[in-house]
Coordinates of C-alpha atoms and ligand atoms in Angstrom, one line a residue:
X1 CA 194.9 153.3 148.0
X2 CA 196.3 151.3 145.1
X3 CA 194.2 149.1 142.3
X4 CA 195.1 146.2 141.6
X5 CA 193.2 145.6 138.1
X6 CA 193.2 142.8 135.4
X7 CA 195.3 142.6 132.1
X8 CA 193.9 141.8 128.9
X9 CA 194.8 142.4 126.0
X10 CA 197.5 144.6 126.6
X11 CA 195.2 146.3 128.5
X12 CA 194.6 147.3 132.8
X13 CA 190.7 146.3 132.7
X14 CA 188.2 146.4 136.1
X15 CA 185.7 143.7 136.6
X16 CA 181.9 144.3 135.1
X17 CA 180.9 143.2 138.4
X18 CA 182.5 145.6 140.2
X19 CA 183.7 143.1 142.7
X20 CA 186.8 143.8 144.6
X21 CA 189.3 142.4 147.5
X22 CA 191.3 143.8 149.9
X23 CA 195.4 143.2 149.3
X24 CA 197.2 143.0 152.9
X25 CA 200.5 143.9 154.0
X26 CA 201.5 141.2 156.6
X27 CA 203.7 143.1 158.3
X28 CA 200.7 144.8 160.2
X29 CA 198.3 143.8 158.3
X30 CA 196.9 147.1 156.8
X31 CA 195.3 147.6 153.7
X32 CA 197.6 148.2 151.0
X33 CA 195.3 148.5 147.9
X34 CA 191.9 146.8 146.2
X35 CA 192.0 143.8 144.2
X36 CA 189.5 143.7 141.0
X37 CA 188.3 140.0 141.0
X38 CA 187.5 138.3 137.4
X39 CA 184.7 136.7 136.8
X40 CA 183.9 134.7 133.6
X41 CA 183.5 137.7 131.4
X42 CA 186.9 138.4 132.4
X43 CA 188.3 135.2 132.0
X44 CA 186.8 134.3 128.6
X45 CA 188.2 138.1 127.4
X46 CA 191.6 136.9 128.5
X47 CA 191.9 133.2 127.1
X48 CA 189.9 135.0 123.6
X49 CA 193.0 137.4 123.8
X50 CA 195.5 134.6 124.4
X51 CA 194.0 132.9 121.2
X52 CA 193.6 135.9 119.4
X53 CA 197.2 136.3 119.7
X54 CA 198.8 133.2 118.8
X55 CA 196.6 132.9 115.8
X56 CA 198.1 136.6 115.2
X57 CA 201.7 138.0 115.0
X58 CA 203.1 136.9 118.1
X59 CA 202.1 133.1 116.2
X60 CA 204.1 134.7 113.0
X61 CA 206.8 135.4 114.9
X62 CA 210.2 133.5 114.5
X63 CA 212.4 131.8 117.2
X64 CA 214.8 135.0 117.4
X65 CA 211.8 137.5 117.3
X66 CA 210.5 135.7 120.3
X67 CA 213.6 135.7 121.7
X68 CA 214.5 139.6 121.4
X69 CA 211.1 140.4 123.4
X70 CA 212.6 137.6 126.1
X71 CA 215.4 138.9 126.2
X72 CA 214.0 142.9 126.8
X73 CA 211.2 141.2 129.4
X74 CA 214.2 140.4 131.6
X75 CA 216.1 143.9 131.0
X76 CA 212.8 145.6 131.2
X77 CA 212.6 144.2 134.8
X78 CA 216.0 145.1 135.9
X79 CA 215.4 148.6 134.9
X80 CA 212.7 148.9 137.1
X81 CA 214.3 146.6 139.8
X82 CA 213.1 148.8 142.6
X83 CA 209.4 149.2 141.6
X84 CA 208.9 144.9 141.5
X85 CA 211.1 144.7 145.0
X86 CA 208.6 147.4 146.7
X87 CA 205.4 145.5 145.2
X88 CA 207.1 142.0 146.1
X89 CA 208.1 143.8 149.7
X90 CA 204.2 145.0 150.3
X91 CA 202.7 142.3 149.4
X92 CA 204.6 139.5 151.3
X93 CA 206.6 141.6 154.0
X94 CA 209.5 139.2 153.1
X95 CA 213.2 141.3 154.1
X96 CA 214.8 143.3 151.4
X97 CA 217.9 141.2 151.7
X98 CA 215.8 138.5 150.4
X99 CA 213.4 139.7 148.0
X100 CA 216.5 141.9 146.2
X101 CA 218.8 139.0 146.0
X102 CA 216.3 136.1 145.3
X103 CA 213.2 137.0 144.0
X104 CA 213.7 140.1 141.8
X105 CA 216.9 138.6 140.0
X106 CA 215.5 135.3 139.4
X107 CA 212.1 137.0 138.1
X108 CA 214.6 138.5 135.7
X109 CA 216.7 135.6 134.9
X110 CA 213.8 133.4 134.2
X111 CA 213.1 135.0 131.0
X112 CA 216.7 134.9 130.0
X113 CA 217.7 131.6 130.9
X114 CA 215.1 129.6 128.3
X115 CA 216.4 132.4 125.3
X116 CA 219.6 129.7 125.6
X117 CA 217.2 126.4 125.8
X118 CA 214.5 127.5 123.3
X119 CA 217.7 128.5 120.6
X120 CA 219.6 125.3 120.5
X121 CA 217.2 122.4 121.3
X122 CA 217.2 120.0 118.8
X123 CA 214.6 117.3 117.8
X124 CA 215.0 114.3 116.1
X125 CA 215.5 112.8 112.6
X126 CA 215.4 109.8 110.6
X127 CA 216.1 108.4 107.3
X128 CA 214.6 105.1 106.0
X129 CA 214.1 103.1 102.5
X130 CA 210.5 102.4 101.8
X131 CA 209.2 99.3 100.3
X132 CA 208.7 100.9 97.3
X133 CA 212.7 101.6 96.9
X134 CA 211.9 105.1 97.7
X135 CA 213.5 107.1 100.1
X136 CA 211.3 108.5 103.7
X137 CA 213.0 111.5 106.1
X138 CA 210.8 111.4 109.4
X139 CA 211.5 114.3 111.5
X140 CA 210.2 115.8 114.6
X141 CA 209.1 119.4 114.8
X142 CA 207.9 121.1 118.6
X143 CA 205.1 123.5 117.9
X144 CA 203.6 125.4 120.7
X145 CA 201.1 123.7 123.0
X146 CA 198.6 126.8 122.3
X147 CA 197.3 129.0 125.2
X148 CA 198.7 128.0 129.1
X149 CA 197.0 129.0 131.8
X150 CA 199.3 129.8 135.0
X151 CA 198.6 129.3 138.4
X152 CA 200.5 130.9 141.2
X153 CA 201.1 130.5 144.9
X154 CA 202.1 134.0 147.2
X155 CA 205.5 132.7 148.8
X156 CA 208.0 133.6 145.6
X157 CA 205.5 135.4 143.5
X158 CA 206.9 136.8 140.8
X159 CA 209.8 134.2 140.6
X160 CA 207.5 131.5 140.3
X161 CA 205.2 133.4 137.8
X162 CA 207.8 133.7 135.4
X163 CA 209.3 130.5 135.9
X164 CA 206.7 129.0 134.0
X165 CA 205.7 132.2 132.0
X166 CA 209.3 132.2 130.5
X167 CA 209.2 129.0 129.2
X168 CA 205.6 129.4 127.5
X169 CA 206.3 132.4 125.6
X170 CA 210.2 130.9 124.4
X171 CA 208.1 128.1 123.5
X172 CA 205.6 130.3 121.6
X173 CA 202.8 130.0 123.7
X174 CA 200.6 132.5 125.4
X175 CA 199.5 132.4 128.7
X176 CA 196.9 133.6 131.0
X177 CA 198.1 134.0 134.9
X178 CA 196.2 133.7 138.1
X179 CA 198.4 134.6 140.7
X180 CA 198.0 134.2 144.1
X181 CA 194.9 136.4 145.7
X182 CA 197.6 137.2 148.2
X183 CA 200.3 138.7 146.1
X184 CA 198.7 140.2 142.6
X185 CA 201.1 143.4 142.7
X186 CA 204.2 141.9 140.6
X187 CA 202.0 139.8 137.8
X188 CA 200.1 143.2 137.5
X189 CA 203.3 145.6 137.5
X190 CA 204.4 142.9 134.7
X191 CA 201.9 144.0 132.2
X192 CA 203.6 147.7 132.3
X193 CA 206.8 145.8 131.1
X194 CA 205.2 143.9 128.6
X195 CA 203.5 146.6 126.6
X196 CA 206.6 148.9 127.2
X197 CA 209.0 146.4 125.5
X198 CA 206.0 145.8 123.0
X199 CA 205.1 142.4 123.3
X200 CA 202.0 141.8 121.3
X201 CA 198.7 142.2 122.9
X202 CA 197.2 139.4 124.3
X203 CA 200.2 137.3 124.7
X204 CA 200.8 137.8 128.6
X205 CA 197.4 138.2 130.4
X206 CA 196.6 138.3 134.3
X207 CA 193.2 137.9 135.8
X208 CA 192.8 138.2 139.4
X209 CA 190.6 136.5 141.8
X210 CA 190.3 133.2 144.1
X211 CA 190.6 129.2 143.5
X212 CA 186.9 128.0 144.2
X213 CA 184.2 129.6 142.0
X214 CA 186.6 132.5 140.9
X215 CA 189.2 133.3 138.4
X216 CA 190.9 130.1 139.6
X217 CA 188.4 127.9 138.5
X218 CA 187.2 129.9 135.9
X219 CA 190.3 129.7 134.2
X220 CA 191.6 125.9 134.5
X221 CA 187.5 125.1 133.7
X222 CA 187.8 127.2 130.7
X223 CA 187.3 125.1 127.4
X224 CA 189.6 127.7 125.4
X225 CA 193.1 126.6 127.7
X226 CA 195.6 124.1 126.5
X227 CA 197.4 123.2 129.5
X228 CA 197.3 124.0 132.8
X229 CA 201.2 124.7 134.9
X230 CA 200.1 125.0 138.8
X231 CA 202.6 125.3 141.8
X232 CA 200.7 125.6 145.2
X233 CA 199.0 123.1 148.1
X234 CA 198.4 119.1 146.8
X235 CA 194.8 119.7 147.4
X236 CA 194.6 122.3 145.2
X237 CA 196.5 120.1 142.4
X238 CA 193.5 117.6 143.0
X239 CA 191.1 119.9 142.5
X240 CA 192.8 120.8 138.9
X241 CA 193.2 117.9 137.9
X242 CA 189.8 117.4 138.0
X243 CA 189.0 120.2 136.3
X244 CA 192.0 119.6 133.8
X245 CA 190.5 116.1 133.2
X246 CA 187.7 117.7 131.3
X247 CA 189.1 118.2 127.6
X248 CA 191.9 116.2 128.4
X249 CA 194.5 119.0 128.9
X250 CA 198.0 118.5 130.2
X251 CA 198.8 119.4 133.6
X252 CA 202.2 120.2 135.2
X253 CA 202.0 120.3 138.5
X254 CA 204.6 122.0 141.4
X255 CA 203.0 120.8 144.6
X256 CA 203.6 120.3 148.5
X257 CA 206.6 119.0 150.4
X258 CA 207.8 117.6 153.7
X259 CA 211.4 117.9 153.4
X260 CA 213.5 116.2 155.4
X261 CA 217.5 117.7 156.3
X262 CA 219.7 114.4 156.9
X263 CA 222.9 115.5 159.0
X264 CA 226.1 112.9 159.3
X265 CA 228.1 113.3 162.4
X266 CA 230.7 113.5 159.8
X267 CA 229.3 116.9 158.0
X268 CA 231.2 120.2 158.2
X269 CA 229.2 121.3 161.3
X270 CA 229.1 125.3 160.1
X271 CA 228.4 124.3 156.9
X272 CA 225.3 122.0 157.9
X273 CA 223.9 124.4 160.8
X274 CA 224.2 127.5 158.2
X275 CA 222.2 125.2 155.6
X276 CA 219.2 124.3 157.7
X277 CA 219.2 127.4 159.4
X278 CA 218.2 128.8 155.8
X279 CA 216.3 125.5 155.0
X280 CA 214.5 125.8 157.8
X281 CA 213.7 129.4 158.5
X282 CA 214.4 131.4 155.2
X283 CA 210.9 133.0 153.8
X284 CA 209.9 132.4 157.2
X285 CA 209.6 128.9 156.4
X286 CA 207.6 129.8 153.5
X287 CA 209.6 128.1 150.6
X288 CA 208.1 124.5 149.1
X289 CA 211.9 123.2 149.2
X290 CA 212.1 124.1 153.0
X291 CA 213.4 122.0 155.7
X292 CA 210.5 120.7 158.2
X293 CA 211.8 117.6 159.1
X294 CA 215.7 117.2 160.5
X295 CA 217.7 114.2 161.3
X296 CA 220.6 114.7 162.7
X297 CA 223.4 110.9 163.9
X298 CA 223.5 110.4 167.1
X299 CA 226.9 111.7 168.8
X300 CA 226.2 115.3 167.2
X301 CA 222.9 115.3 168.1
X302 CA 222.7 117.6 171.0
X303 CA 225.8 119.9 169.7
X304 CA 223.4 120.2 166.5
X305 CA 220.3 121.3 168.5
X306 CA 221.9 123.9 170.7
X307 CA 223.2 125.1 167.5
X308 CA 220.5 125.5 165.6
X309 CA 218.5 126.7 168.6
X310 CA 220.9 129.5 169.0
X311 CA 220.7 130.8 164.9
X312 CA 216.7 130.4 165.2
X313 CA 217.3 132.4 168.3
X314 CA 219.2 134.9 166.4
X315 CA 216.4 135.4 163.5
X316 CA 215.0 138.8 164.5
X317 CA 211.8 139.9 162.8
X318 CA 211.1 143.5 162.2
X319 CA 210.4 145.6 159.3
X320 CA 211.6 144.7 155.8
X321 CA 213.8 147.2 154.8
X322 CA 215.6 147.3 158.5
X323 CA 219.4 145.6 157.9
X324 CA 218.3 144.1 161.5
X325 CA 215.4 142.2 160.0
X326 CA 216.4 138.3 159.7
X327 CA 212.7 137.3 159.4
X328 CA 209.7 138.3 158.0
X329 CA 205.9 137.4 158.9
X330 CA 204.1 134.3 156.9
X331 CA 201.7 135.3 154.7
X332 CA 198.2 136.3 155.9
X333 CA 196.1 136.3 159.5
X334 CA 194.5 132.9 157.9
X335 CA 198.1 131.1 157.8
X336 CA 199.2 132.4 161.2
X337 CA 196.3 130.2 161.9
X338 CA 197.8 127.6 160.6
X339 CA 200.9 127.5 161.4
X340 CA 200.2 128.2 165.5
X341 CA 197.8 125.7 165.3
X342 CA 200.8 122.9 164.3
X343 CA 202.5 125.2 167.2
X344 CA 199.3 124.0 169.8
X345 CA 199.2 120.5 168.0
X346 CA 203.2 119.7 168.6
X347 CA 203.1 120.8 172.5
X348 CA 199.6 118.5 172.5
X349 CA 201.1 115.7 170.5
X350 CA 204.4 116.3 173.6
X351 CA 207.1 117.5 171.9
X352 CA 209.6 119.3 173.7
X353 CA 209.7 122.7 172.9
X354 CA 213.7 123.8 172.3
X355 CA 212.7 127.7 171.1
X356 CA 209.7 129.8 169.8
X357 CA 206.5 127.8 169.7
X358 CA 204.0 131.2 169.6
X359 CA 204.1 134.6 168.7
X360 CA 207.2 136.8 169.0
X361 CA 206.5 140.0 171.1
X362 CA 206.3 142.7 168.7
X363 CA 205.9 146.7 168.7
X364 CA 203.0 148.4 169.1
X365 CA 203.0 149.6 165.0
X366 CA 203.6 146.0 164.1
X367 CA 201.1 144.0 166.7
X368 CA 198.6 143.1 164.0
X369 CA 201.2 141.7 161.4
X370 CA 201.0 138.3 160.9
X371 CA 203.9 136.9 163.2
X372 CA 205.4 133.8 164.5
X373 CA 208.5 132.7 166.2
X374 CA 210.9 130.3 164.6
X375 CA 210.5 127.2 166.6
X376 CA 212.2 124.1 166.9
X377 CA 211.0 121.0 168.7
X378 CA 212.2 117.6 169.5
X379 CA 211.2 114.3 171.4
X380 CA 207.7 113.5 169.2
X381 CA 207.2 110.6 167.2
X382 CA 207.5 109.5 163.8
X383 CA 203.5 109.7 163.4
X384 CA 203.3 113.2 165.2
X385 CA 201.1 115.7 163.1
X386 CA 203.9 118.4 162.3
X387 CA 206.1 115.9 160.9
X388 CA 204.0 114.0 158.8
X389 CA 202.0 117.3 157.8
X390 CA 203.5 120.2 155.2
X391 CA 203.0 123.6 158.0
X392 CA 204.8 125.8 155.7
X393 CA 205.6 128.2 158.5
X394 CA 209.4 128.4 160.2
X395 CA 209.9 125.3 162.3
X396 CA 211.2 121.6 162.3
X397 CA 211.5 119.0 164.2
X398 CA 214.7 117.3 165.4
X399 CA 215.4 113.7 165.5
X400 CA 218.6 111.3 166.0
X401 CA 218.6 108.6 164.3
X402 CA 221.7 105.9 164.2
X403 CA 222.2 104.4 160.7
X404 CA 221.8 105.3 157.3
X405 CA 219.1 102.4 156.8
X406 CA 217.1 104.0 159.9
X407 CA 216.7 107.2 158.4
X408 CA 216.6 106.2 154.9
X409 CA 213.5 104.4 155.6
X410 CA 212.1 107.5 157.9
X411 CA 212.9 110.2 155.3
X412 CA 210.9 107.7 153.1
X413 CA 207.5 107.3 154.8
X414 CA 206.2 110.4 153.6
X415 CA 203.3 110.7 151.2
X416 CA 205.5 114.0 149.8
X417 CA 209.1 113.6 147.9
X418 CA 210.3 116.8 146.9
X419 CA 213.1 118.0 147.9
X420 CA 215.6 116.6 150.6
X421 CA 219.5 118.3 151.8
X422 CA 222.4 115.4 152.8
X423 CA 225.4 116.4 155.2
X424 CA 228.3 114.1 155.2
X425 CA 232.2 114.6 154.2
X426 CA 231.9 111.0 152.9
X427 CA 230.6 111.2 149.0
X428 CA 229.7 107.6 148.7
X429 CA 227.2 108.0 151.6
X430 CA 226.2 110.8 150.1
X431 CA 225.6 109.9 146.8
X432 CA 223.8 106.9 148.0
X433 CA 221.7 109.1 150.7
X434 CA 220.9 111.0 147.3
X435 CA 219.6 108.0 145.1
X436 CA 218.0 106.3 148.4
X437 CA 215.8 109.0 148.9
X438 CA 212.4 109.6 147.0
X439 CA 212.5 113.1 146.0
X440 CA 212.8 114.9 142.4
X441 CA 215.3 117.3 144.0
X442 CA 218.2 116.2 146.3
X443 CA 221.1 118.6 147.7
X444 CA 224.4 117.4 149.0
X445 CA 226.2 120.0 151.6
X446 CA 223.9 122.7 150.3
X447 CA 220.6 124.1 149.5
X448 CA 218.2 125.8 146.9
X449 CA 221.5 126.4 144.9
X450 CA 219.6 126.4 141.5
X451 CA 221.2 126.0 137.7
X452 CA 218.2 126.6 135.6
X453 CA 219.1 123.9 133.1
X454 CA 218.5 121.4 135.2
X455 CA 215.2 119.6 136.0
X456 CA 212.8 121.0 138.8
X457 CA 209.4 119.3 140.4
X458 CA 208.7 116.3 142.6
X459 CA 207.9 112.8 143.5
X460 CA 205.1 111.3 144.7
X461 CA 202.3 113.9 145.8
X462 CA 205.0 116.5 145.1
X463 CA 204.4 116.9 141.9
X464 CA 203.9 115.8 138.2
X465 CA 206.1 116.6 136.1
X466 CA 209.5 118.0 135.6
X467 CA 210.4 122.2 134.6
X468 CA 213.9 123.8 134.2
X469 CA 216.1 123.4 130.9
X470 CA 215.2 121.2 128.2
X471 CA 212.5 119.5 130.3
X472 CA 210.0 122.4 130.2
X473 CA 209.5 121.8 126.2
X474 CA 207.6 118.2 127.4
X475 CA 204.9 120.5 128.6
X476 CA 205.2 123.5 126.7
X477 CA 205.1 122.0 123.5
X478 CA 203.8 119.5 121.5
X479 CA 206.3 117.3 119.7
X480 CA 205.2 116.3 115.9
X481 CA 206.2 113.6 114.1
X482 CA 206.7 114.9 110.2
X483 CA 207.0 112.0 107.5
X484 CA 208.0 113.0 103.9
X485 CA 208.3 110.5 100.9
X486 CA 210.3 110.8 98.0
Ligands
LIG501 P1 197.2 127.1 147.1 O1 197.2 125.8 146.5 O2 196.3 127.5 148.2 O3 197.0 128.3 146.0 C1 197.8 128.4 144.8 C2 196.9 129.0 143.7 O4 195.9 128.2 143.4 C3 196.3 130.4 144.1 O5 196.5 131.2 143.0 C4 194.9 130.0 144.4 O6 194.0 131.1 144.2 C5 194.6 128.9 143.3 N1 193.5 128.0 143.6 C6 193.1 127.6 144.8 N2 192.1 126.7 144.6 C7 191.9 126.6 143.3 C8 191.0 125.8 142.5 N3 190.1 125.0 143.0 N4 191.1 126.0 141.1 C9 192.0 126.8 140.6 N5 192.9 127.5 141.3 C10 192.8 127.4 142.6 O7 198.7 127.3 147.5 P2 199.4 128.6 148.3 O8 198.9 128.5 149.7 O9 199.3 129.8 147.5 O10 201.0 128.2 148.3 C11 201.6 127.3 149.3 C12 201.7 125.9 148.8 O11 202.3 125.9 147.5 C13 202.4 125.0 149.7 O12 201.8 123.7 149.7 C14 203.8 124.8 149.0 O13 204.5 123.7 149.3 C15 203.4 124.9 147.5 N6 204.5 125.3 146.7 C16 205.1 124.3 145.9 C17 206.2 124.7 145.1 C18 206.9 123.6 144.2 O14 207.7 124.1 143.4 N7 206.6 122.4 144.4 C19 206.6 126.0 145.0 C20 206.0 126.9 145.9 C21 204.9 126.6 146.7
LIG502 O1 214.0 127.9 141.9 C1 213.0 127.6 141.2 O2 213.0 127.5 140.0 C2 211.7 127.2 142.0 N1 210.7 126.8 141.2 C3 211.7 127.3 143.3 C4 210.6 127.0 144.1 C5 210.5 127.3 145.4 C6 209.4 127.0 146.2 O3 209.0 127.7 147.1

């Protein structure tokens, strides 16, 4: 039976309480290892260490220091590729295919990409004549924001961990991470890297626990944080806010979507029914960018739905490391739940069910893992629960629609705006389609195809804020203004 214990201080601590969780594998929902939960003790010991160590050497060090330690984080994990796809494998179930082209790379590539940004960013200067006849420079100088506490989500674990943990230490910041309760195995195995490429103690920490009256709380409550980077559920966000509210600390926030997939009769058919099939089932569904919504014009409406029926027909689940295995199970027994309760809710609410809508049959080993078929539905309307609600799981519905006005204003009515995905041959559709729709992230032929110098996050309850590139210094810095007279 693994452990899964805290890091602080450079160091793999257990809880004084004692207090432990179980770690699932969804795939059959075994026990895979014990969790040690932090409570305050362990929470103020972490956020002490973070301080500790930015008033200390990692605080001292320069630009390029930083940047060597960056740059051997993301070697570091490439040399041990295999041990963070296993622990990323256990704890989600997601397939190999996925998790060793997606999430291991890009756990990798998020330290090295901000070596670039954090190297040539430049600020601002000014010179000006004072009334006096002298002379005044003004120049702006980005200092670290101080100690950042990370909050992760269990659908891309590690990748989303370092997405914001790469940016905070270029910047010069430490951090202290909370990861998901679900997935702790790859922020855990990251402490072995950091030591090992001798990152100062105290500068990457990782407490373990829950949201409510755990680590969670504990941590974005805690007095001693900066700023407070979250990706995870809108409700959750609220709830941080709050607490971020207190001491007036900076939040940037990576929330829920209902993404819609807009389809012109005039697309490149393959091209579109490949892209949602990924959109719409990849993860399992499980990806905040994923398609749940799909509008599809009129005279390729039907053509579209037998399509995609057929591909979600074709997504076999199984085991992880099987080359057979298209899909994975979601998460945990608890979102199963979920998601086959939007399943009961949609065939309630009378939509027509075009494939899946339960549990695929599964074998005996694999009965208990936390399945669902990908399903596709059509015929509800516009108010209908599952596509108004964010399921998370691997369905959508289907809609025609008959004008780009129609559907504009349908994509539109959404409390969410993050992400949306445009098919049409014709680019000033397209491009209209693109700035029409309320979302901080819009794709044209294509999906989740990522250059990490580019802004990230989303629009209305999707988020606050913007990461990627230049645009993670707004939060992981603070820009001074410096005013010298002479
Ligand atoms: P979640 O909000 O339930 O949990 C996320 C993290 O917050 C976990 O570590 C959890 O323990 C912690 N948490 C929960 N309550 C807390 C509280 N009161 N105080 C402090 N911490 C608390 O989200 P999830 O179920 O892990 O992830 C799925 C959600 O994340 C979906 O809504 C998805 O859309 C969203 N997501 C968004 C993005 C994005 O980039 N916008 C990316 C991935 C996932
Ligand atoms: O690609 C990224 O940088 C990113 N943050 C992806 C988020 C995916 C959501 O599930």
């Amino acid at each position: 039976m693994k452990e899964f214990l805290n890091f602080i201080n450079g160091e793999y601590v257990k809880s004084a309480s004692g207090k432990t969780f179980d770690n699932r594998n969804p795939v059959d929902n075994s026990v895979i290892g014990k969790v040690h939960e932090a409570g305050r003790p362990e929470v103020d010991a972490a956020v002490a260490a973070a301080r500790a160590a930015l008033e200390g050497d990692w605080g001292r060090m320069s630009v390029v220091e930083r940047c060597k330690l960056l740059d051997a984080l993301a070697i570091g994990i490439n040399d041990r590729f295999d041990d963070f796809l296993q622990a990323e494998i256990a704890d989600t179930g997601k397939p190999n295919h996925l998790a060793s082209h997606v999430d291991i790379p890009r756990g990798a590539a998020n330290f090295q990409i901000f070596i670039d940004t954090i190297k040539s960013v430049s600020t601002e200067s000014f010179n000006m004549r004072t009334p006096d006849g002298k002379t005044a420079l003004s120049y702006g100088v980005r200092v670290p924001r101080g100690v950042i506490a990370v909050v992760c989500p269990w659908n891309l674990p590690l990748l989303l961990m370092t997405w914001k943990v790469g940016p905070a230490l270029a910047c010069g910041n430490t951090v202290v991470v909370k990861p998901s309760e679900e997935t702790p195995a790859t922020a855990t195995l990251l402490g072995e890297v950091m030591n090992a490429v001798g990152m100062p103690k105290g500068v990457y920490n990782v407490v373990h626990g829950f949201g409510p009256d755990s680590a969670g709380e504990f941590l974005t409550r805690h007095p001693g944080v900066n700023g407070i980077t979250f990706t995870g559920e809108t409700r959750t966000g609220e709830a941080i806010m709050k607490a971020a509210a207190e001491g007036i600390r900076p939040v940037s926030m990576e929330l829920g979507g209902k993404n819609a997939a807009v389809v012109f009769a005039d697309c490149d058919f393959q091209v579109a029914v490949d892209t949602v099939t990924r959109s719409c089932f990849e993860n399992a569904g499980q990806v905040c960018l994923g398609t749940e919504r799909v509008y599809v014009e009129r005279p390729i409406f039907d053509r579209f739905v037998a399509a995609l029926k057929g591909k979600a027909e074709a997504m076999t689940p199984g085991l992880p490391f099987d080359p057979a295995t298209k899909i994975g199970p979601v998460i945990s027994k608890e979102h199963q739940a979920k998601v086959l309760g939007y399943y009961k809710k949609a065939a309630e609410e009378g939509a027509t069910v075009v494939t899946g809508g339960g549990m695929p049959d599964m074998p005996a080993a694999l009965k208990d893992g936390c399945w669902v078929q990908p399903t596709i539905w059509t015929g509800l309307p516009e108010t209908a629960s599952v596509i108004t609600e964010e399921i998370f799981g691997p369905c959508c519905h289907i809609a025609p629609f008959d004008s780009e006005q129609e559907v504009l204003a349908k994509v539109n009515k959404n409390r969410y705006g993050l992400a949306t995905a445009i098919f049409t041959q014709d680019i000033g559709r397209a491009n209209r389609m693109a700035q029409g729709i309320h979302v901080g992230l819009a794709w044209i032929n294509s999906w989740f195809l990522r250059d990490l110098r580019t802004s990230f996050g989303g629009s209305k309850q999707s988020g606050i804020g913007r990461e990627g590139g230049v645009h993670s210094l707004e939060f992981y810095t603070d820009l001074r203004n410096v005013m010298v007279k002479f």
